[in-house]
Amino acid sequence: MNTTPATAPDATPEATGSSGPRSALVVNTHRVEGSDVLRARIEQRLADAGWPAPAWFETSAEDPGEGQARQAVADGAEVVMVCGGDGTVRSAIDGLVGTDAALAVLPGGTGNLLAANLGIPADVDGALDVVLAGGRRSIDVGETEGQTFAIMAGMGFDAQVMDSAPTALKAKAGWLAYVVSAVKHAAEREMHVQIRIDDEPPLTRHARTVLVGNVGKLQGGLVLLPDAEPANGRLEVAIVAPRNIGHWIQLVVGVALRRERVPRREILRGTRVRVRSDRPQPRQIDGDVIDDGRSLDVRVRPGALHVCAPAQSAA
């Protein structure tokens, strides 16, 4: 883990003449261009607001954010800013969930879906305005196989798309790279799944993908789960089951127009979700592809994460 404290180890707000909360910045320098400029800009904004300089942490291939976030909290940070895309944010959440420190998302990388779902501006200065304004809220997280997520976990088509989206194209075209990948996999075979919500009897379905969401907005502004809210103590489940190109068109149009009833989309909700497939499937959490598997077990952890967000942030 590469860490470069921005202040001396024993520096405190009192020692530096600052009265604001202690903070840290976790940055994925491989996904964020001009990290030195970013650091200087953030330090200046915080100094202008009377905050001490943030401790500085860089992610690595071995530790994409969790260890840095844990260390920041151990060092006394009350606000941990994370810049580097949804994967970096998700990893940092593993180190912050259940603590008193607040996550501050500074958009970077390709998706920035958590920021979009929480109403956080898409530029660093706008996101810093939210941090400095002091708005805080507690949100739920999902948990599967010991890992947490704040956006969505999925099995099937969605994980395929994320796994095969070209890295170079993502860097140049952003979320449009996922569209290219989606077209590539649109005609592949559906899976046969059994889904159990809480203690209800299991349901049997044919599906292309099953998504378990804490929030509802996808890439490109599409809202797949219109009733999803990040702080209601439950998860939304989308069973997506198009079988041909006509079904895909109906699905996309219905979601884009935010119709209440969308063909080939079924929505369930609960606090525990168990999905079983007839064969191993690609799986993902917040866009990070994990090992293929035949099952996806998810539970909600209500109010487990504090975030810096606008007072009237959108679900």
Tab-separated table of C-alpha atoms in Angstrom:
chain	number	residue	atom	x	y	z
A	1	MET	CA	0.000	0.000	0.000
A	2	ASN	CA	1.467	3.334	-1.030
A	3	THR	CA	0.632	6.024	1.505
A	4	THR	CA	1.894	9.565	1.639
A	5	PRO	CA	0.514	11.518	4.627
A	6	ALA	CA	-0.229	15.108	3.678
A	7	THR	CA	0.505	16.262	7.238
A	8	ALA	CA	2.950	15.100	9.874
A	9	PRO	CA	1.808	11.946	11.722
A	10	ASP	CA	1.181	13.892	14.938
A	11	ALA	CA	-0.575	16.818	13.249
A	12	THR	CA	-4.017	17.642	14.632
A	13	PRO	CA	-6.549	20.318	13.697
A	14	GLU	CA	-5.446	22.255	16.792
A	15	ALA	CA	-1.759	21.954	15.922
A	16	THR	CA	-2.286	23.181	12.381
A	17	GLY	CA	-4.661	25.957	13.326
A	18	SER	CA	-7.535	24.244	11.525
A	19	SER	CA	-10.928	23.576	13.049
A	20	GLY	CA	-12.487	21.247	10.477
A	21	PRO	CA	-12.661	17.452	10.679
A	22	ARG	CA	-9.692	15.267	9.904
A	23	SER	CA	-9.896	13.672	6.471
A	24	ALA	CA	-8.089	11.364	4.073
A	25	LEU	CA	-8.006	10.951	0.317
A	26	VAL	CA	-7.839	7.503	-1.304
A	27	VAL	CA	-6.921	7.762	-4.992
A	28	ASN	CA	-6.601	5.240	-7.791
A	29	THR	CA	-3.842	6.996	-9.734
A	30	HIS	CA	-4.231	4.562	-12.651
A	31	ARG	CA	-7.809	5.757	-13.250
A	32	VAL	CA	-7.420	9.423	-12.331
A	33	GLU	CA	-5.296	11.677	-14.505
A	34	GLY	CA	-3.315	14.506	-12.974
A	35	SER	CA	-3.329	13.201	-9.404
A	36	ASP	CA	-0.804	15.839	-8.297
A	37	VAL	CA	-3.048	18.614	-9.563
A	38	LEU	CA	-6.030	16.919	-7.943
A	39	ARG	CA	-4.212	16.717	-4.620
A	40	ALA	CA	-3.240	20.383	-4.702
A	41	ARG	CA	-6.780	21.416	-5.622
A	42	ILE	CA	-8.357	19.405	-2.817
A	43	GLU	CA	-5.853	20.617	-0.239
A	44	GLN	CA	-6.541	24.221	-1.244
A	45	ARG	CA	-10.311	23.781	-1.050
A	46	LEU	CA	-10.063	22.188	2.390
A	47	ALA	CA	-7.644	24.826	3.649
A	48	ASP	CA	-9.966	27.593	2.473
A	49	ALA	CA	-12.739	25.956	4.517
A	50	GLY	CA	-10.562	25.672	7.618
A	51	TRP	CA	-9.962	21.923	7.358
A	52	PRO	CA	-6.533	20.378	7.987
A	53	ALA	CA	-4.757	18.882	4.979
A	54	PRO	CA	-5.959	15.352	4.194
A	55	ALA	CA	-3.799	12.274	4.546
A	56	TRP	CA	-3.014	10.845	1.107
A	57	PHE	CA	-3.345	7.185	0.161
A	58	GLU	CA	-2.813	5.552	-3.236
A	59	THR	CA	-4.413	2.256	-4.193
A	60	SER	CA	-2.483	-0.652	-5.647
A	61	ALA	CA	-3.196	-3.807	-7.610
A	62	GLU	CA	-2.836	-5.789	-4.388
A	63	ASP	CA	-5.094	-3.458	-2.384
A	64	PRO	CA	-7.574	-1.455	-4.475
A	65	GLY	CA	-8.919	0.592	-1.567
A	66	GLU	CA	-10.017	-1.403	1.462
A	67	GLY	CA	-6.723	-1.337	3.345
A	68	GLN	CA	-6.199	2.346	2.670
A	69	ALA	CA	-9.666	3.202	3.971
A	70	ARG	CA	-9.144	1.098	7.091
A	71	GLN	CA	-5.824	2.810	7.750
A	72	ALA	CA	-7.387	6.230	7.264
A	73	VAL	CA	-10.032	5.444	9.875
A	74	ALA	CA	-7.420	4.009	12.248
A	75	ASP	CA	-5.461	7.264	11.876
A	76	GLY	CA	-8.500	9.259	12.950
A	77	ALA	CA	-10.064	10.389	9.669
A	78	GLU	CA	-13.695	11.446	10.038
A	79	VAL	CA	-14.194	11.863	6.295
A	80	VAL	CA	-12.582	9.541	3.740
A	81	MET	CA	-12.680	10.906	0.195
A	82	VAL	CA	-12.354	8.307	-2.561
A	83	CYS	CA	-11.527	9.055	-6.195
A	84	GLY	CA	-11.086	6.378	-8.838
A	85	GLY	CA	-14.372	4.961	-10.070
A	86	ASP	CA	-16.977	2.563	-8.706
A	87	GLY	CA	-14.508	-0.285	-8.196
A	88	THR	CA	-12.261	1.854	-6.016
A	89	VAL	CA	-15.270	3.175	-4.099
A	90	ARG	CA	-16.636	-0.336	-3.536
A	91	SER	CA	-13.315	-1.567	-2.202
A	92	ALA	CA	-13.020	1.433	0.125
A	93	ILE	CA	-16.545	0.764	1.407
A	94	ASP	CA	-15.311	-2.607	2.694
A	95	GLY	CA	-12.963	-0.639	4.949
A	96	LEU	CA	-15.538	1.956	6.027
A	97	VAL	CA	-18.743	0.017	6.584
A	98	GLY	CA	-19.704	-0.145	10.239
A	99	THR	CA	-17.372	2.715	11.251
A	100	ASP	CA	-18.200	6.306	12.182
A	101	ALA	CA	-16.226	7.733	9.245
A	102	ALA	CA	-18.141	9.161	6.287
A	103	LEU	CA	-17.432	8.193	2.678
A	104	ALA	CA	-17.082	11.115	0.278
A	105	VAL	CA	-17.220	10.091	-3.391
A	106	LEU	CA	-15.149	12.254	-5.735
A	107	PRO	CA	-16.162	11.106	-9.234
A	108	GLY	CA	-13.444	9.483	-11.328
A	109	GLY	CA	-13.163	6.434	-13.593
A	110	THR	CA	-15.908	5.168	-15.910
A	111	GLY	CA	-19.176	4.653	-14.089
A	112	ASN	CA	-19.554	6.803	-10.970
A	113	LEU	CA	-22.929	5.149	-10.410
A	114	LEU	CA	-23.012	5.580	-6.645
A	115	ALA	CA	-22.411	9.300	-7.054
A	116	ALA	CA	-25.155	9.527	-9.683
A	117	ASN	CA	-27.641	7.636	-7.515
A	118	LEU	CA	-26.929	9.815	-4.477
A	119	GLY	CA	-27.175	13.109	-6.351
A	120	ILE	CA	-23.466	13.879	-6.001
A	121	PRO	CA	-22.173	16.218	-8.755
A	122	ALA	CA	-20.127	14.618	-11.521
A	123	ASP	CA	-17.166	16.985	-11.084
A	124	VAL	CA	-14.633	17.079	-8.259
A	125	ASP	CA	-15.318	20.682	-7.241
A	126	GLY	CA	-19.039	20.044	-7.098
A	127	ALA	CA	-18.480	16.913	-5.031
A	128	LEU	CA	-16.198	18.862	-2.677
A	129	ASP	CA	-18.965	21.436	-2.243
A	130	VAL	CA	-21.136	18.606	-0.912
A	131	VAL	CA	-18.388	17.436	1.463
A	132	LEU	CA	-17.734	20.924	2.818
A	133	ALA	CA	-21.427	21.689	3.192
A	134	GLY	CA	-21.530	18.981	5.857
A	135	GLY	CA	-24.438	16.968	4.474
A	136	ARG	CA	-24.366	13.415	5.825
A	137	ARG	CA	-26.683	10.454	5.560
A	138	SER	CA	-26.571	6.785	6.435
A	139	ILE	CA	-27.319	4.275	3.692
A	140	ASP	CA	-27.743	0.523	3.462
A	141	VAL	CA	-25.224	-1.784	1.867
A	142	GLY	CA	-25.606	-5.254	0.443
A	143	GLU	CA	-23.306	-8.068	1.459
A	144	THR	CA	-22.380	-11.246	-0.389
A	145	GLU	CA	-19.569	-13.689	0.341
A	146	GLY	CA	-18.048	-11.312	2.859
A	147	GLN	CA	-17.905	-8.390	0.450
A	148	THR	CA	-20.097	-5.305	0.546
A	149	PHE	CA	-21.656	-3.271	-2.240
A	150	ALA	CA	-23.632	-0.051	-2.398
A	151	ILE	CA	-25.015	-0.230	-5.961
A	152	MET	CA	-25.852	-3.694	-7.312
A	153	ALA	CA	-24.792	-7.309	-7.375
A	154	GLY	CA	-25.685	-9.448	-10.349
A	155	MET	CA	-25.506	-12.847	-11.978
A	156	GLY	CA	-25.623	-13.558	-15.703
A	157	PHE	CA	-25.697	-11.109	-18.600
A	158	ASP	CA	-24.765	-7.980	-16.626
A	159	ALA	CA	-21.577	-9.577	-15.282
A	160	GLN	CA	-20.734	-10.850	-18.794
A	161	VAL	CA	-21.044	-7.316	-20.133
A	162	MET	CA	-18.804	-5.846	-17.451
A	163	ASP	CA	-16.216	-8.561	-17.825
A	164	SER	CA	-15.846	-8.213	-21.579
A	165	ALA	CA	-16.116	-4.430	-21.988
A	166	PRO	CA	-12.771	-3.381	-23.560
A	167	THR	CA	-10.620	-1.467	-21.069
A	168	ALA	CA	-9.207	0.827	-23.751
A	169	LEU	CA	-12.694	1.638	-25.021
A	170	LYS	CA	-13.925	2.349	-21.485
A	171	ALA	CA	-11.113	4.861	-21.084
A	172	LYS	CA	-12.096	6.622	-24.318
A	173	ALA	CA	-15.874	6.215	-24.508
A	174	GLY	CA	-16.926	5.670	-20.900
A	175	TRP	CA	-20.188	3.773	-20.396
A	176	LEU	CA	-20.689	3.347	-24.170
A	177	ALA	CA	-18.090	0.573	-23.964
A	178	TYR	CA	-20.677	-1.454	-22.044
A	179	VAL	CA	-23.153	-1.004	-24.900
A	180	VAL	CA	-20.653	-2.575	-27.300
A	181	SER	CA	-20.177	-5.475	-24.907
A	182	ALA	CA	-23.940	-5.866	-24.405
A	183	VAL	CA	-24.554	-6.231	-28.142
A	184	LYS	CA	-21.899	-8.946	-28.263
A	185	HIS	CA	-23.680	-11.052	-25.625
A	186	ALA	CA	-27.337	-10.206	-26.327
A	187	ALA	CA	-28.172	-13.454	-28.145
A	188	GLU	CA	-26.599	-15.906	-25.697
A	189	ARG	CA	-28.487	-18.644	-23.850
A	190	GLU	CA	-30.691	-17.817	-20.867
A	191	MET	CA	-30.279	-19.439	-17.474
A	192	HIS	CA	-32.763	-21.345	-15.354
A	193	VAL	CA	-32.850	-19.906	-11.828
A	194	GLN	CA	-34.535	-20.418	-8.498
A	195	ILE	CA	-34.962	-17.244	-6.453
A	196	ARG	CA	-35.928	-17.056	-2.800
A	197	ILE	CA	-36.742	-13.763	-1.065
A	198	ASP	CA	-36.487	-13.851	2.746
A	199	ASP	CA	-38.513	-16.847	3.963
A	200	GLU	CA	-40.957	-16.883	1.060
A	201	PRO	CA	-41.322	-20.009	-1.110
A	202	PRO	CA	-38.742	-20.101	-3.920
A	203	LEU	CA	-39.696	-18.930	-7.410
A	204	THR	CA	-38.493	-20.612	-10.594
A	205	ARG	CA	-37.703	-18.423	-13.594
A	206	HIS	CA	-35.887	-18.309	-16.928
A	207	ALA	CA	-33.685	-15.216	-17.042
A	208	ARG	CA	-30.770	-13.580	-18.784
A	209	THR	CA	-29.710	-11.773	-15.633
A	210	VAL	CA	-30.740	-11.293	-12.017
A	211	LEU	CA	-29.742	-8.012	-10.388
A	212	VAL	CA	-29.963	-7.262	-6.676
A	213	GLY	CA	-29.934	-3.510	-6.188
A	214	ASN	CA	-29.531	-1.059	-3.340
A	215	VAL	CA	-30.122	1.788	-5.818
A	216	GLY	CA	-31.824	1.822	-9.198
A	217	LYS	CA	-29.893	3.852	-11.761
A	218	LEU	CA	-27.660	2.177	-14.364
A	219	GLN	CA	-25.138	3.406	-16.908
A	220	GLY	CA	-26.430	6.083	-19.258
A	221	GLY	CA	-29.062	7.234	-16.766
A	222	LEU	CA	-31.365	4.223	-17.246
A	223	VAL	CA	-33.406	3.449	-14.126
A	224	LEU	CA	-33.895	-0.296	-13.873
A	225	LEU	CA	-35.280	-0.311	-10.320
A	226	PRO	CA	-37.527	2.753	-9.992
A	227	ASP	CA	-38.542	2.074	-6.379
A	228	ALA	CA	-35.052	1.364	-5.058
A	229	GLU	CA	-33.943	3.612	-2.202
A	230	PRO	CA	-30.534	3.369	-0.529
A	231	ALA	CA	-31.827	3.751	3.025
A	232	ASN	CA	-35.078	1.779	3.317
A	233	GLY	CA	-33.614	-1.409	4.777
A	234	ARG	CA	-34.394	-3.622	1.806
A	235	LEU	CA	-33.027	-4.674	-1.573
A	236	GLU	CA	-34.753	-4.650	-4.958
A	237	VAL	CA	-34.406	-7.629	-7.296
A	238	ALA	CA	-34.765	-7.349	-11.075
A	239	ILE	CA	-35.308	-10.542	-13.066
A	240	VAL	CA	-34.579	-9.659	-16.688
A	241	ALA	CA	-35.687	-12.227	-19.261
A	242	PRO	CA	-35.588	-11.133	-22.932
A	243	ARG	CA	-35.388	-14.030	-25.402
A	244	ASN	CA	-34.936	-12.253	-28.736
A	245	ILE	CA	-34.069	-8.876	-30.192
A	246	GLY	CA	-37.681	-7.741	-30.057
A	247	HIS	CA	-37.794	-8.443	-26.332
A	248	TRP	CA	-34.563	-6.496	-25.820
A	249	ILE	CA	-36.005	-3.498	-27.651
A	250	GLN	CA	-39.210	-3.610	-25.586
A	251	LEU	CA	-37.174	-3.849	-22.394
A	252	VAL	CA	-34.823	-0.975	-23.191
A	253	VAL	CA	-37.629	1.294	-24.396
A	254	GLY	CA	-39.747	0.553	-21.342
A	255	VAL	CA	-36.877	1.236	-18.956
A	256	ALA	CA	-35.803	4.376	-20.842
A	257	LEU	CA	-39.345	5.775	-20.715
A	258	ARG	CA	-39.635	4.795	-17.036
A	259	ARG	CA	-42.854	2.912	-17.556
A	260	GLU	CA	-44.354	1.295	-14.512
A	261	ARG	CA	-44.734	-2.061	-16.232
A	262	VAL	CA	-41.859	-3.092	-18.470
A	263	PRO	CA	-41.982	-6.271	-20.588
A	264	ARG	CA	-39.459	-8.940	-19.596
A	265	ARG	CA	-38.683	-7.267	-16.252
A	266	GLU	CA	-39.989	-8.617	-12.963
A	267	ILE	CA	-39.219	-6.833	-9.693
A	268	LEU	CA	-39.155	-8.370	-6.218
A	269	ARG	CA	-37.932	-6.954	-2.905
A	270	GLY	CA	-36.721	-8.156	0.471
A	271	THR	CA	-33.875	-8.191	2.970
A	272	ARG	CA	-32.327	-11.524	1.967
A	273	VAL	CA	-32.014	-12.832	-1.584
A	274	ARG	CA	-30.869	-16.282	-2.652
A	275	VAL	CA	-30.357	-17.037	-6.339
A	276	ARG	CA	-29.506	-20.502	-7.670
A	277	SER	CA	-28.683	-21.161	-11.330
A	278	ASP	CA	-28.689	-24.396	-13.318
A	279	ARG	CA	-25.041	-23.813	-14.286
A	280	PRO	CA	-22.120	-21.562	-13.262
A	281	GLN	CA	-22.641	-17.931	-14.231
A	282	PRO	CA	-20.539	-14.772	-14.352
A	283	ARG	CA	-21.137	-12.646	-11.241
A	284	GLN	CA	-20.362	-9.046	-10.280
A	285	ILE	CA	-20.638	-6.622	-7.371
A	286	ASP	CA	-20.712	-2.896	-8.154
A	287	GLY	CA	-19.109	-3.625	-11.512
A	288	ASP	CA	-16.258	-5.732	-10.112
A	289	VAL	CA	-16.385	-9.209	-11.637
A	290	ILE	CA	-15.970	-11.998	-9.078
A	291	ASP	CA	-15.563	-15.745	-9.608
A	292	ASP	CA	-18.239	-17.535	-11.618
A	293	GLY	CA	-20.699	-19.467	-9.509
A	294	ARG	CA	-24.100	-21.157	-9.447
A	295	SER	CA	-25.387	-19.104	-6.518
A	296	LEU	CA	-25.636	-15.526	-5.329
A	297	ASP	CA	-26.639	-14.983	-1.694
A	298	VAL	CA	-27.182	-11.382	-0.637
A	299	ARG	CA	-28.366	-9.731	2.554
A	300	VAL	CA	-28.911	-6.084	3.423
A	301	ARG	CA	-27.060	-4.275	6.206
A	302	PRO	CA	-29.339	-1.324	7.042
A	303	GLY	CA	-27.696	2.052	7.637
A	304	ALA	CA	-24.215	0.525	7.768
A	305	LEU	CA	-22.439	3.228	5.756
A	306	HIS	CA	-22.237	6.985	6.348
A	307	VAL	CA	-21.855	9.096	3.195
A	308	CYS	CA	-21.410	12.745	2.318
A	309	ALA	CA	-24.417	13.536	0.142
A	310	PRO	CA	-26.760	16.434	-0.643
A	311	ALA	CA	-29.540	16.855	1.900
A	312	GLN	CA	-32.175	16.001	-0.726
A	313	SER	CA	-30.131	13.416	-2.619
A	314	ALA	CA	-32.021	11.327	-5.129
A	315	ALA	CA	-32.491	7.594	-4.640
